[in-house]
Coordinates of C-alpha atoms in Angstrom, one line a residue:
M1 CA -5.3 5.3 -70.7
P2 CA -7.3 4.1 -67.7
R3 CA -8.2 0.5 -67.7
L4 CA -11.7 -0.7 -66.7
L5 CA -10.9 -2.2 -63.3
L6 CA -13.5 -3.9 -61.1
V7 CA -12.5 -3.6 -57.5
A8 CA -14.0 -5.4 -54.5
L9 CA -14.5 -3.5 -51.3
L10 CA -11.0 -3.5 -49.7
A11 CA -10.2 -3.7 -46.1
V12 CA -8.8 -0.4 -44.7
P13 CA -6.6 0.2 -41.7
A14 CA -8.2 0.8 -38.3
A15 CA -8.6 4.4 -37.4
P16 CA -5.8 5.8 -35.3
A17 CA -6.6 6.6 -31.7
P18 CA -7.3 10.2 -31.1
A19 CA -4.2 11.1 -29.1
H20 CA -4.0 14.9 -29.1
A21 CA -3.2 15.8 -25.6
A22 CA 0.1 15.7 -23.8
P23 CA 0.5 13.4 -20.7
G24 CA -1.6 14.6 -17.9
A25 CA -4.1 16.4 -20.1
S26 CA -7.6 15.2 -20.8
S27 CA -7.7 12.3 -23.2
T28 CA -10.5 13.8 -25.2
P29 CA -10.0 17.4 -26.3
A30 CA -12.9 19.9 -25.8
Y31 CA -13.5 20.1 -29.5
M32 CA -14.5 16.5 -29.8
R33 CA -18.1 15.7 -28.8
G34 CA -20.5 13.0 -29.9
G35 CA -18.0 11.4 -32.3
E36 CA -17.3 14.6 -34.3
T37 CA -15.4 17.8 -34.0
V38 CA -17.4 20.9 -33.0
P39 CA -16.6 24.6 -33.0
V40 CA -15.3 25.5 -29.5
Y41 CA -12.4 27.8 -30.3
D42 CA -12.7 31.5 -31.1
Y43 CA -11.6 32.1 -34.7
A44 CA -11.0 35.8 -34.0
D45 CA -8.5 34.7 -31.3
A46 CA -6.7 32.2 -33.5
V47 CA -2.9 32.2 -33.6
R48 CA -1.7 33.6 -37.0
E49 CA 1.9 33.2 -37.9
S50 CA 4.3 32.7 -40.8
V51 CA 7.3 30.4 -41.0
W52 CA 9.7 29.5 -43.8
V53 CA 10.5 25.8 -44.1
Q54 CA 14.0 25.0 -45.3
T55 CA 14.2 22.4 -48.1
T56 CA 17.1 20.3 -49.3
G57 CA 17.3 21.9 -52.7
D58 CA 18.8 25.0 -54.2
A59 CA 16.8 25.4 -57.4
D60 CA 17.7 29.1 -57.9
E61 CA 21.4 28.2 -57.4
D62 CA 22.1 31.1 -55.0
G63 CA 24.1 29.0 -52.6
E64 CA 21.4 28.8 -50.0
P65 CA 18.8 26.1 -49.4
D66 CA 15.4 27.1 -50.7
R67 CA 12.7 28.1 -48.2
V68 CA 9.0 27.6 -48.6
A69 CA 6.6 30.1 -47.0
V70 CA 3.9 28.7 -44.7
D71 CA 1.1 31.0 -43.4
L72 CA -0.6 29.4 -40.4
V73 CA -4.0 29.9 -38.7
R74 CA -4.4 27.6 -35.7
P75 CA -6.7 27.5 -32.6
R76 CA -5.5 28.9 -29.3
T77 CA -5.9 25.7 -27.5
E78 CA -5.7 24.6 -23.9
P79 CA -2.2 23.8 -22.6
G80 CA -1.0 20.4 -23.9
V81 CA -3.6 20.1 -26.6
R82 CA -2.2 19.5 -30.1
V83 CA -4.1 19.6 -33.4
P84 CA -3.7 18.2 -36.9
V85 CA -3.2 20.3 -40.0
I86 CA -5.2 20.9 -43.1
M87 CA -2.8 22.1 -45.8
D88 CA -3.4 23.8 -49.2
A89 CA -0.1 24.2 -51.1
S90 CA -0.7 26.5 -54.1
P91 CA 1.1 28.6 -56.7
Y92 CA -1.9 31.0 -56.8
Y93 CA -2.0 32.9 -53.5
A94 CA -0.5 36.0 -55.1
C95 CA -1.1 35.8 -58.8
C96 CA -4.5 34.4 -59.6
G97 CA -6.5 33.7 -56.4
R98 CA -8.4 30.7 -55.1
G99 CA -12.0 29.7 -55.3
N100 CA -14.9 31.1 -57.4
E101 CA -14.2 34.6 -56.0
S102 CA -10.4 34.4 -56.8
E103 CA -9.4 35.2 -53.2
L104 CA -5.7 36.2 -52.5
K105 CA -3.7 36.0 -49.3
E106 CA -3.8 39.3 -47.4
Y107 CA -1.3 40.4 -44.7
D108 CA -1.4 42.9 -41.9
A109 CA 1.2 45.7 -41.4
N110 CA 3.6 43.3 -39.7
G111 CA 3.4 40.8 -42.6
V112 CA 1.2 38.3 -40.7
I113 CA -1.5 36.5 -42.5
S114 CA -4.9 38.3 -42.0
K115 CA -6.9 36.6 -44.7
A116 CA -6.5 33.1 -46.0
P117 CA -8.5 32.2 -49.2
L118 CA -11.3 29.7 -49.0
F119 CA -13.4 28.5 -46.1
Y120 CA -11.0 25.9 -44.7
D121 CA -9.6 28.0 -41.9
N122 CA -13.0 29.7 -41.0
Y123 CA -14.7 26.3 -40.7
F124 CA -12.1 24.0 -39.3
V125 CA -9.9 26.1 -37.0
P126 CA -12.8 26.5 -34.5
R127 CA -13.1 22.7 -34.6
G128 CA -9.6 21.9 -33.5
Y129 CA -7.7 22.0 -36.8
A130 CA -4.8 24.2 -38.0
F131 CA -4.8 25.5 -41.5
A132 CA -1.5 25.9 -43.5
A133 CA -1.6 27.9 -46.7
V134 CA 1.7 27.1 -48.4
D135 CA 3.3 29.1 -51.2
L136 CA 4.8 26.6 -53.7
S137 CA 8.5 27.0 -54.4
G138 CA 9.3 30.1 -56.4
T139 CA 5.8 31.7 -55.8
N140 CA 4.7 34.5 -53.6
R141 CA 6.9 34.6 -50.5
S142 CA 8.8 31.4 -51.1
T143 CA 12.3 31.3 -52.6
G144 CA 13.5 28.6 -55.0
C145 CA 12.0 28.0 -58.4
E146 CA 8.6 26.8 -59.7
D147 CA 9.3 23.8 -61.9
V148 CA 5.7 23.0 -62.8
G149 CA 4.8 19.8 -61.1
G150 CA 8.5 18.8 -60.9
P151 CA 10.8 17.6 -58.1
H152 CA 11.4 21.1 -56.6
E153 CA 7.7 21.8 -56.3
V154 CA 6.9 18.4 -54.7
A155 CA 10.0 18.5 -52.4
G156 CA 9.1 22.0 -51.2
A157 CA 5.6 20.9 -50.2
R158 CA 6.8 17.7 -48.7
A159 CA 9.3 19.6 -46.5
V160 CA 6.3 21.3 -44.8
V161 CA 5.0 17.9 -43.8
D162 CA 8.4 17.0 -42.6
W163 CA 8.6 20.2 -40.5
L164 CA 5.2 19.5 -38.9
N165 CA 6.7 16.1 -37.9
G166 CA 10.0 17.5 -36.5
R167 CA 12.1 16.4 -39.5
A168 CA 12.9 19.7 -41.2
P169 CA 14.0 23.1 -39.9
A170 CA 11.9 26.3 -40.3
F171 CA 12.4 29.9 -39.4
T172 CA 10.4 33.0 -38.6
A173 CA 10.8 36.3 -40.5
D174 CA 13.6 37.4 -38.1
G175 CA 15.5 34.2 -38.6
S176 CA 14.6 32.5 -35.3
P177 CA 14.0 28.8 -35.3
A178 CA 10.3 27.7 -35.5
V179 CA 9.2 24.4 -34.0
A180 CA 5.7 23.0 -34.5
T181 CA 5.1 21.8 -30.9
W182 CA 1.4 22.5 -31.2
T183 CA 0.6 19.8 -33.8
T184 CA 0.0 16.1 -33.8
G185 CA 1.9 15.9 -37.0
R186 CA -1.1 14.5 -38.8
V187 CA -1.5 16.4 -42.1
G188 CA -4.3 16.4 -44.7
M189 CA -3.6 18.1 -48.1
I190 CA -6.4 19.5 -50.1
G191 CA -6.8 21.7 -53.2
K192 CA -8.3 22.2 -56.6
S193 CA -6.4 21.9 -59.8
W194 CA -2.7 22.7 -59.4
D195 CA -3.1 22.6 -55.6
G196 CA -4.6 19.1 -55.7
S197 CA -1.9 18.0 -58.2
V198 CA 0.9 18.8 -55.7
A199 CA -1.1 16.8 -53.1
N200 CA -1.0 13.8 -55.4
G201 CA 2.8 14.4 -55.9
V202 CA 3.5 14.6 -52.2
A203 CA 1.4 11.5 -51.4
A204 CA 3.4 9.6 -54.1
T205 CA 6.6 10.3 -52.1
G206 CA 5.2 8.2 -49.2
V207 CA 6.1 10.9 -46.7
E208 CA 5.2 9.9 -43.1
G209 CA 2.6 12.1 -41.4
L210 CA 0.6 12.8 -44.6
E211 CA -2.6 10.9 -43.6
T212 CA -5.0 11.9 -46.3
I213 CA -5.3 14.0 -49.5
V214 CA -8.3 15.5 -51.2
P215 CA -7.3 16.2 -54.9
I216 CA -10.1 18.1 -56.6
A217 CA -9.9 18.3 -60.4
A218 CA -6.2 17.4 -60.0
I219 CA -3.4 16.3 -62.3
S220 CA -1.7 12.9 -61.7
S221 CA 0.5 13.1 -64.9
W222 CA 1.7 16.5 -66.2
Y223 CA 2.5 14.8 -69.5
D224 CA -1.2 13.9 -70.0
Y225 CA -2.1 17.5 -69.0
T226 CA 0.0 19.0 -71.7
R227 CA -0.1 16.2 -74.2
A228 CA -2.8 13.9 -75.5
N229 CA -1.1 10.6 -76.3
G230 CA 1.6 12.3 -78.2
A231 CA -0.4 15.3 -79.5
L232 CA 0.2 18.7 -78.1
R233 CA -2.6 20.3 -76.2
S234 CA -0.9 23.7 -76.3
T235 CA 2.5 24.9 -77.3
N236 CA 5.2 26.0 -74.9
Y237 CA 2.9 25.2 -72.0
P238 CA 5.3 24.5 -69.1
S239 CA 7.1 27.8 -69.6
F240 CA 3.8 29.6 -69.9
L241 CA 2.6 28.1 -66.6
Q242 CA 5.8 29.0 -64.8
S243 CA 5.7 32.6 -66.0
A244 CA 2.0 32.9 -65.0
V245 CA 2.6 32.0 -61.3
S246 CA 6.2 33.0 -60.5
G247 CA 7.9 36.3 -60.3
R248 CA 11.3 34.7 -59.9
V249 CA 11.8 33.4 -63.5
A250 CA 14.9 35.6 -64.0
S251 CA 16.5 33.9 -60.9
C252 CA 15.7 30.4 -62.2
T253 CA 17.8 30.1 -65.4
A254 CA 18.4 26.4 -65.3
V255 CA 14.8 25.5 -64.4
T256 CA 13.3 27.9 -67.0
R257 CA 15.6 26.5 -69.7
S258 CA 14.6 22.9 -68.8
L259 CA 10.9 23.7 -69.0
A260 CA 11.5 25.1 -72.5
T261 CA 13.9 22.5 -73.9
D262 CA 13.5 19.2 -72.0
S263 CA 9.7 18.8 -72.5
A264 CA 10.3 17.4 -76.0
E265 CA 7.7 19.6 -77.7
E266 CA 9.1 18.9 -81.1
T267 CA 8.3 15.2 -80.8
G268 CA 5.6 14.9 -78.1
D269 CA 7.6 12.1 -76.6
Y270 CA 7.3 10.9 -72.9
N271 CA 10.8 11.2 -71.5
A272 CA 12.7 11.7 -68.2
F273 CA 11.3 15.2 -67.9
W274 CA 7.8 13.9 -67.8
R275 CA 8.6 10.9 -65.7
D276 CA 9.6 13.3 -63.0
R277 CA 6.1 14.8 -63.2
D278 CA 4.2 11.5 -63.4
Y279 CA 2.9 10.5 -59.9
R280 CA 1.1 7.3 -61.0
P281 CA 4.1 4.9 -61.1
A282 CA 4.8 5.8 -57.4
A283 CA 1.3 4.9 -56.3
S284 CA 2.7 2.0 -54.3
R285 CA 4.3 4.5 -52.0
V286 CA 1.1 6.2 -51.1
R287 CA 0.3 6.0 -47.3
A288 CA -2.5 8.5 -47.3
S289 CA -6.1 7.9 -47.8
V290 CA -7.4 9.7 -50.9
F291 CA -10.7 11.5 -51.6
V292 CA -10.9 12.2 -55.3
V293 CA -13.3 14.8 -56.8
H294 CA -13.6 15.4 -60.5
G295 CA -16.0 16.7 -63.1
V296 CA -16.7 14.2 -65.9
N297 CA -16.9 17.2 -68.3
D298 CA -13.7 18.8 -67.2
L299 CA -12.0 20.1 -70.4
N300 CA -9.0 21.6 -68.5
V301 CA -7.8 18.7 -66.3
T302 CA -9.3 15.9 -68.3
T303 CA -10.8 12.7 -66.8
P304 CA -7.9 10.3 -67.5
Q305 CA -6.1 12.3 -64.8
F306 CA -8.3 11.0 -62.0
A307 CA -9.2 7.6 -63.6
R308 CA -5.7 6.4 -64.1
W309 CA -4.7 7.6 -60.6
W310 CA -7.8 5.9 -59.1
D311 CA -7.0 2.6 -60.9
E312 CA -3.4 2.7 -59.5
L313 CA -4.6 3.4 -56.0
A314 CA -7.2 0.6 -56.3
R315 CA -4.6 -1.9 -57.3
R316 CA -2.8 -1.2 -54.0
G317 CA -5.8 -1.1 -51.7
V318 CA -5.4 2.5 -50.7
P319 CA -8.4 3.7 -48.6
R320 CA -10.2 6.0 -51.0
K321 CA -13.5 7.7 -51.9
I322 CA -14.6 9.4 -55.1
W323 CA -17.2 12.1 -56.1
L324 CA -17.9 12.6 -59.8
H325 CA -20.2 15.4 -61.0
Q326 CA -21.3 16.5 -64.5
A327 CA -19.9 20.0 -64.4
G328 CA -16.5 21.1 -65.7
H329 CA -13.4 22.3 -63.8
V330 CA -15.4 23.1 -60.6
D331 CA -14.8 22.8 -56.9
P332 CA -17.7 20.8 -55.2
F333 CA -18.0 23.8 -52.8
D334 CA -19.4 25.7 -55.8
L335 CA -21.6 22.9 -56.8
R336 CA -23.1 21.0 -53.8
R337 CA -22.0 23.2 -50.9
G338 CA -23.8 21.8 -47.9
A339 CA -23.2 18.2 -48.7
W340 CA -19.6 18.8 -49.6
V341 CA -18.8 20.6 -46.4
D342 CA -20.4 17.8 -44.4
A343 CA -18.6 15.1 -46.3
L344 CA -15.2 16.8 -46.0
H345 CA -15.8 17.4 -42.3
R346 CA -16.4 13.7 -41.7
W347 CA -13.5 12.7 -43.9
F348 CA -11.0 14.9 -42.0
D349 CA -12.5 13.8 -38.6
R350 CA -11.9 10.2 -39.6
W351 CA -8.3 10.5 -41.0
L352 CA -6.9 13.4 -39.1
Q353 CA -8.6 13.2 -35.7
G354 CA -9.0 9.4 -35.6
L355 CA -12.7 9.5 -34.9
E356 CA -14.5 6.3 -35.7
N357 CA -17.4 7.7 -37.7
G358 CA -17.7 4.9 -40.2
V359 CA -16.9 7.0 -43.3
E360 CA -14.7 4.2 -44.7
R361 CA -17.6 1.7 -44.6
E362 CA -19.9 3.9 -46.6
P363 CA -20.4 3.6 -50.4
R364 CA -17.1 4.5 -52.0
A365 CA -18.5 6.4 -55.0
T366 CA -21.0 9.3 -55.3
V367 CA -21.9 10.1 -58.9
E368 CA -24.1 12.8 -60.4
T369 CA -26.3 10.7 -62.7
A370 CA -28.5 13.7 -64.0
P371 CA -28.3 17.4 -63.3
G372 CA -28.5 17.8 -59.6
V373 CA -29.2 14.1 -58.9
F374 CA -26.4 12.3 -57.0
T375 CA -26.4 8.6 -56.3
D376 CA -24.1 6.4 -54.2
A377 CA -22.5 3.3 -55.5
R378 CA -20.3 0.6 -53.9
D379 CA -17.4 1.5 -56.1
W380 CA -16.3 3.2 -59.3
P381 CA -16.4 2.2 -62.1
L382 CA -19.6 0.5 -61.2
P383 CA -18.9 -3.1 -60.1
A384 CA -21.4 -4.3 -62.7
A385 CA -19.6 -2.5 -65.6
R386 CA -17.9 -4.7 -68.2
P387 CA -16.2 -3.9 -71.5
V388 CA -18.6 -4.3 -74.4
S389 CA -17.2 -4.4 -78.0
A390 CA -19.3 -2.9 -80.7
P391 CA -18.2 -3.2 -84.4
L392 CA -18.0 -0.1 -86.5
G393 CA -19.7 -1.6 -89.5
A394 CA -18.5 -3.1 -92.8
G395 CA -16.4 -1.9 -95.7
V396 CA -13.7 0.7 -95.9
V397 CA -14.3 4.4 -95.6
S398 CA -12.0 7.4 -95.8
Y399 CA -11.8 10.9 -94.5
T400 CA -9.4 13.8 -95.0
D401 CA -8.3 16.2 -92.3
E402 CA -10.4 19.3 -92.2
S403 CA -9.6 20.7 -88.8
L404 CA -13.2 20.6 -88.0
P405 CA -14.6 22.6 -85.0
E406 CA -16.5 20.4 -82.7
D407 CA -20.0 21.8 -83.3
L408 CA -19.6 21.0 -87.0
A409 CA -17.9 17.6 -86.4
V410 CA -20.8 16.3 -84.3
A411 CA -23.8 18.0 -86.1
H412 CA -26.4 15.9 -87.9
P413 CA -24.9 12.4 -87.5
G414 CA -26.6 11.1 -90.7
A415 CA -25.3 13.9 -92.9
M416 CA -22.3 13.9 -95.1
V417 CA -19.8 16.2 -93.3
P418 CA -16.4 16.6 -94.9
G419 CA -13.6 15.4 -92.7
R420 CA -15.4 13.0 -90.4
V421 CA -16.8 9.5 -90.1
A422 CA -19.9 9.1 -87.8
V423 CA -21.0 5.7 -86.7
R424 CA -24.4 5.5 -85.0
Y425 CA -25.9 3.0 -82.6
G426 CA -29.6 3.2 -82.0
P427 CA -32.1 4.4 -81.3
L428 CA -31.5 2.5 -78.1
T429 CA -34.2 0.2 -76.9
A430 CA -33.1 0.5 -73.3
P431 CA -31.0 2.9 -71.2
L432 CA -27.3 2.4 -71.6
R433 CA -25.1 3.1 -68.5
L434 CA -21.5 3.9 -69.2
S435 CA -19.1 3.8 -66.3
G436 CA -15.3 3.8 -66.9
S437 CA -12.9 4.4 -69.8
P438 CA -14.0 3.8 -73.4
S439 CA -11.7 3.4 -76.4
V440 CA -11.9 2.8 -80.1
R441 CA -9.6 0.4 -81.9
L442 CA -9.1 1.4 -85.5
R443 CA -7.7 -0.5 -88.4
V444 CA -6.3 2.3 -90.5
R445 CA -4.1 3.2 -93.5
V446 CA -2.7 6.7 -93.5
D447 CA -1.0 8.5 -96.4
R448 CA 1.2 10.6 -94.1
P449 CA 3.9 9.6 -91.5
T450 CA 1.5 10.7 -88.8
T451 CA -1.8 12.5 -88.1
Q452 CA -3.9 13.1 -85.0
L453 CA -6.8 10.7 -84.6
T454 CA -9.7 12.2 -82.7
A455 CA -12.7 10.3 -81.4
R456 CA -15.9 11.5 -79.7
L457 CA -18.8 9.7 -78.0
V458 CA -22.0 11.7 -78.7
D459 CA -25.5 11.3 -77.2
Y460 CA -28.1 12.3 -79.8
G461 CA -31.5 12.9 -78.1
T462 CA -33.3 15.7 -76.3
A463 CA -32.6 16.0 -72.5
P464 CA -31.7 18.6 -69.9
R465 CA -27.9 18.9 -69.7
I466 CA -25.3 20.9 -67.7
Q467 CA -23.7 23.4 -70.1
Y468 CA -20.1 22.9 -69.1
A469 CA -18.2 24.0 -72.2
W470 CA -15.6 26.6 -71.1
G471 CA -18.2 28.1 -68.7
E472 CA -17.7 25.1 -66.5
G473 CA -21.5 24.5 -66.0
V474 CA -22.1 26.8 -63.1
R475 CA -23.2 30.5 -62.5
T476 CA -22.7 32.8 -59.6
L477 CA -25.8 34.1 -57.8
E478 CA -26.3 37.3 -55.9
T479 CA -27.1 35.5 -52.6
E480 CA -24.4 34.2 -50.2
S481 CA -24.0 31.6 -47.5
C482 CA -21.5 31.4 -44.7
W483 CA -19.4 28.4 -43.7
G484 CA -17.5 29.0 -40.5
E485 CA -16.6 32.0 -38.4
S486 CA -15.5 35.4 -39.6
T487 CA -13.3 38.3 -38.7
A488 CA -13.3 41.9 -40.1
A489 CA -10.4 40.8 -42.4
D490 CA -11.5 37.3 -43.3
D491 CA -15.2 36.5 -43.6
A492 CA -16.6 33.0 -44.1
C493 CA -19.3 34.0 -46.6
Y494 CA -19.4 33.2 -50.3
L495 CA -21.7 33.9 -53.1
D496 CA -23.9 31.0 -53.9
V497 CA -23.5 29.1 -57.1
A498 CA -26.1 27.2 -59.3
Q499 CA -25.7 24.8 -62.2
E500 CA -26.3 26.0 -65.7
V501 CA -28.8 23.6 -67.2
S502 CA -30.6 23.7 -70.5
T503 CA -32.4 21.3 -72.8
T504 CA -30.4 20.3 -75.9
D505 CA -30.8 17.8 -78.7
H506 CA -27.3 16.3 -78.4
A507 CA -24.2 16.4 -76.3
V508 CA -20.6 15.2 -76.6
L509 CA -20.1 12.9 -73.7
T510 CA -16.3 12.4 -73.9
R511 CA -13.3 12.8 -76.2
G512 CA -10.0 11.1 -77.0
W513 CA -6.9 12.0 -79.1
Q514 CA -4.0 10.0 -80.3
D515 CA -1.0 10.9 -82.4
A516 CA -0.8 8.1 -84.9
A517 CA 3.1 8.0 -84.9
H518 CA 3.0 7.3 -81.1
H519 CA 0.8 4.2 -81.5
V520 CA 3.6 1.8 -80.5
T521 CA 4.9 3.8 -77.5
L522 CA 4.7 7.3 -76.1
R523 CA 8.5 7.3 -75.7
R524 CA 9.3 7.7 -79.4
T525 CA 7.6 8.1 -82.7
T526 CA 7.1 5.3 -85.2
P527 CA 6.2 7.0 -88.5
L528 CA 3.5 5.3 -90.6
R529 CA 4.0 3.9 -94.0
P530 CA 1.3 4.7 -96.6
D531 CA 1.3 1.1 -97.9
R532 CA 0.6 -0.5 -94.6
W533 CA -2.5 -1.1 -92.4
Y534 CA -2.1 -0.4 -88.7
T535 CA -4.2 -1.1 -85.7
I536 CA -4.3 2.0 -83.5
T537 CA -6.3 2.4 -80.3
V538 CA -7.6 5.9 -79.5
P539 CA -8.2 6.0 -75.7
I540 CA -11.3 8.1 -74.8
G541 CA -11.6 9.9 -71.5
A542 CA -13.2 8.2 -68.6
Y543 CA -16.9 8.9 -68.1
D544 CA -20.1 8.0 -66.3
A545 CA -23.5 8.7 -67.8
T546 CA -26.7 7.0 -68.8
V547 CA -27.8 7.3 -72.5
A548 CA -31.6 7.2 -72.4
A549 CA -33.7 4.8 -74.3
G550 CA -34.7 6.3 -77.6
H551 CA -31.5 8.2 -77.9
T552 CA -28.7 7.4 -80.4
L553 CA -25.1 6.9 -79.4
A554 CA -22.4 7.7 -81.9
V555 CA -18.7 7.6 -82.2
V556 CA -17.4 10.5 -84.4
L557 CA -14.0 10.2 -85.9
T558 CA -12.0 13.3 -87.1
Q559 CA -8.3 14.2 -87.2
S560 CA -6.8 17.5 -86.0
D561 CA -9.0 19.2 -83.4
P562 CA -8.3 22.9 -83.2
G563 CA -10.7 23.4 -80.3
Y564 CA -8.8 21.2 -77.9
T565 CA -5.3 20.5 -79.2
A566 CA -2.5 22.3 -81.1
A567 CA -1.9 19.5 -83.5
A568 CA -1.3 20.7 -87.1
N569 CA -3.5 19.8 -90.0
T570 CA -1.4 17.4 -91.9
G571 CA -3.8 17.1 -94.8
A572 CA -3.8 13.3 -94.3
T573 CA -6.4 11.0 -95.7
V574 CA -7.2 8.1 -93.3
E575 CA -8.8 4.9 -94.6
V576 CA -10.7 2.9 -91.9
D577 CA -11.5 -0.7 -92.3
L578 CA -14.8 -0.7 -90.3
A579 CA -15.2 -4.4 -90.1
R580 CA -11.8 -4.7 -88.3
S581 CA -12.4 -1.7 -86.1
T582 CA -14.2 -1.8 -82.7
L583 CA -15.7 0.6 -80.2
I584 CA -15.1 -0.6 -76.6
L585 CA -17.5 0.7 -74.0
P586 CA -17.6 0.1 -70.2
V587 CA -21.2 -0.8 -69.8
A588 CA -23.2 -1.8 -66.7
G589 CA -26.0 -4.1 -67.7
A590 CA -26.8 -6.4 -70.6
V591 CA -26.7 -4.7 -74.0
T592 CA -26.1 -5.5 -77.6
L593 CA -24.8 -2.7 -79.9
A594 CA -24.8 -2.9 -83.6
P595 CA -24.0 0.1 -85.9
S596 CA -27.1 1.5 -87.6
A597 CA -25.3 3.7 -90.1
A598 CA -22.0 5.3 -90.9
A599 CA -21.8 8.7 -92.6
P600 CA -18.3 9.2 -94.2
H601 CA -17.2 11.9 -96.5
T602 CA -13.9 12.7 -98.2
A603 CA -14.4 16.2 -99.5
H604 CA -12.4 19.1 -98.0
G605 CA -12.0 22.8 -98.1
L606 CA -13.2 24.1 -94.7
T607 CA -11.5 26.9 -92.7
A608 CA -10.0 26.0 -89.3
P609 CA -11.0 28.1 -86.3
A610 CA -8.6 29.8 -83.9
R611 CA -6.5 27.7 -81.6
P612 CA -7.8 27.1 -78.0
Q613 CA -6.8 29.6 -75.3
R614 CA -4.3 28.5 -72.7
R615 CA -5.8 27.7 -69.3
L616 CA -4.2 27.4 -65.9
P617 CA -4.7 24.1 -64.1

């Protein structure tokens, strides 16, 4: 799980000179004025075209190299002026749509892109950028196979960067060669969820020409997306994802078989299949700057995805920035629209146009500290944050697996609820700022070879809070706002969105899960013996929040968690030596935490609710 890493402000490379014109042309393109790009090109007159970039693979084993479809919208510039590219590589352009309004690609009668989802083309093309909407391998108009975060998917998207830099061939629909003479070769990848995940993967290849990525609610390890430290989050998930986005499953026998059999669902082990889909170990190859955006209450792509990736990038001094908000799986365009468009504009101007706008010298982190309240910080986790250890108490308590639904598991922390142990700290005499990745280290004895260990941090106290659970914490309004220029086929206007806020008496801050038999390593199981005590750490998802003075913080321990994982109820009874167990919190500021009470119970007999629904990343 993510480690609490305190990082000083790191030096970043000097901005590249804005060299976009051919010899003899003006050194400053018309779209650059006053240190920023401005809209000078007619969006309605933009060049719209499609090319198919050839990759080095043949995932569908048809004897031909796979080709990735790229739909381009680019300004009709003056002779000699070249432009950088904003690229969104996605599996969703035909099946599921992009953005809050689930927009799909649309084509004219000649098969040329007439509508690209999202506002990127509407806003940035008039400002001297091209936009590339890329169908991931095996989706929409691309050939090959969708291998769910794997080598074929990443290689296909990387090939587009190579083509834009003259290193890979591409063809038009009639088979004619296509050469990208109109671009500087500087590429920025952006996208939410799966789209942002492939941006992480391509950056981890170190491909030259990829200057920046903006991963929003993105995956950095597909193992951690489908597993929770050895525990299944959902069964048969890779195969489900492939079938949801690809119409070429029947042509991809080998890949489809691998997704079903090589993912080690029967053990939950981390193996070669998952190493191929883990981008973090290759963080040392990243050349691109990185602008991370994530919701601290994202229950789909959970917070270790950004936190571990962020830590790895920090170790290597990668130029980076982070926005954290309190909603769930949400794009910042649907949360803080004006500020987001401005921040993204300045970020792309800096890293793709080479404009010295000082963005890299600004505070590295922006964090939503209360609903609608965003504050800047020098870094994240907060530089003042330190790990604080809090004992769980004294004596030995036990609890038997009851497959508790979350609302019952966290209700009434002082009550005796079968199947849980709740340890309380407080009421707090001063505000407690958490910033980073908590964990709980348990000294346990288990009467089964394994069980799932679940831990939650809960804030008990009345406060206004964003209602993120499964509704993501936002609602769509009837008004709309426009961001860029429009055509009859592709308008730049989107329904406005507001946060869902209500006052509640408690909230789960963050959660963590650990399969007990994977406590030694995720690469294999180590079954527990009922006569032995073990020290097992349950990592808890990264978080940033302030628990108010007068509130009570609690750690709630349960076992199987039917609302969030697919782990079976083993019927195990877990004994916890409280005196030798510790809650470790990343705390900014001086604080002393002592447990005020523990409420264990060993009775059982509750009925488990239905398993969680599968979700697309």
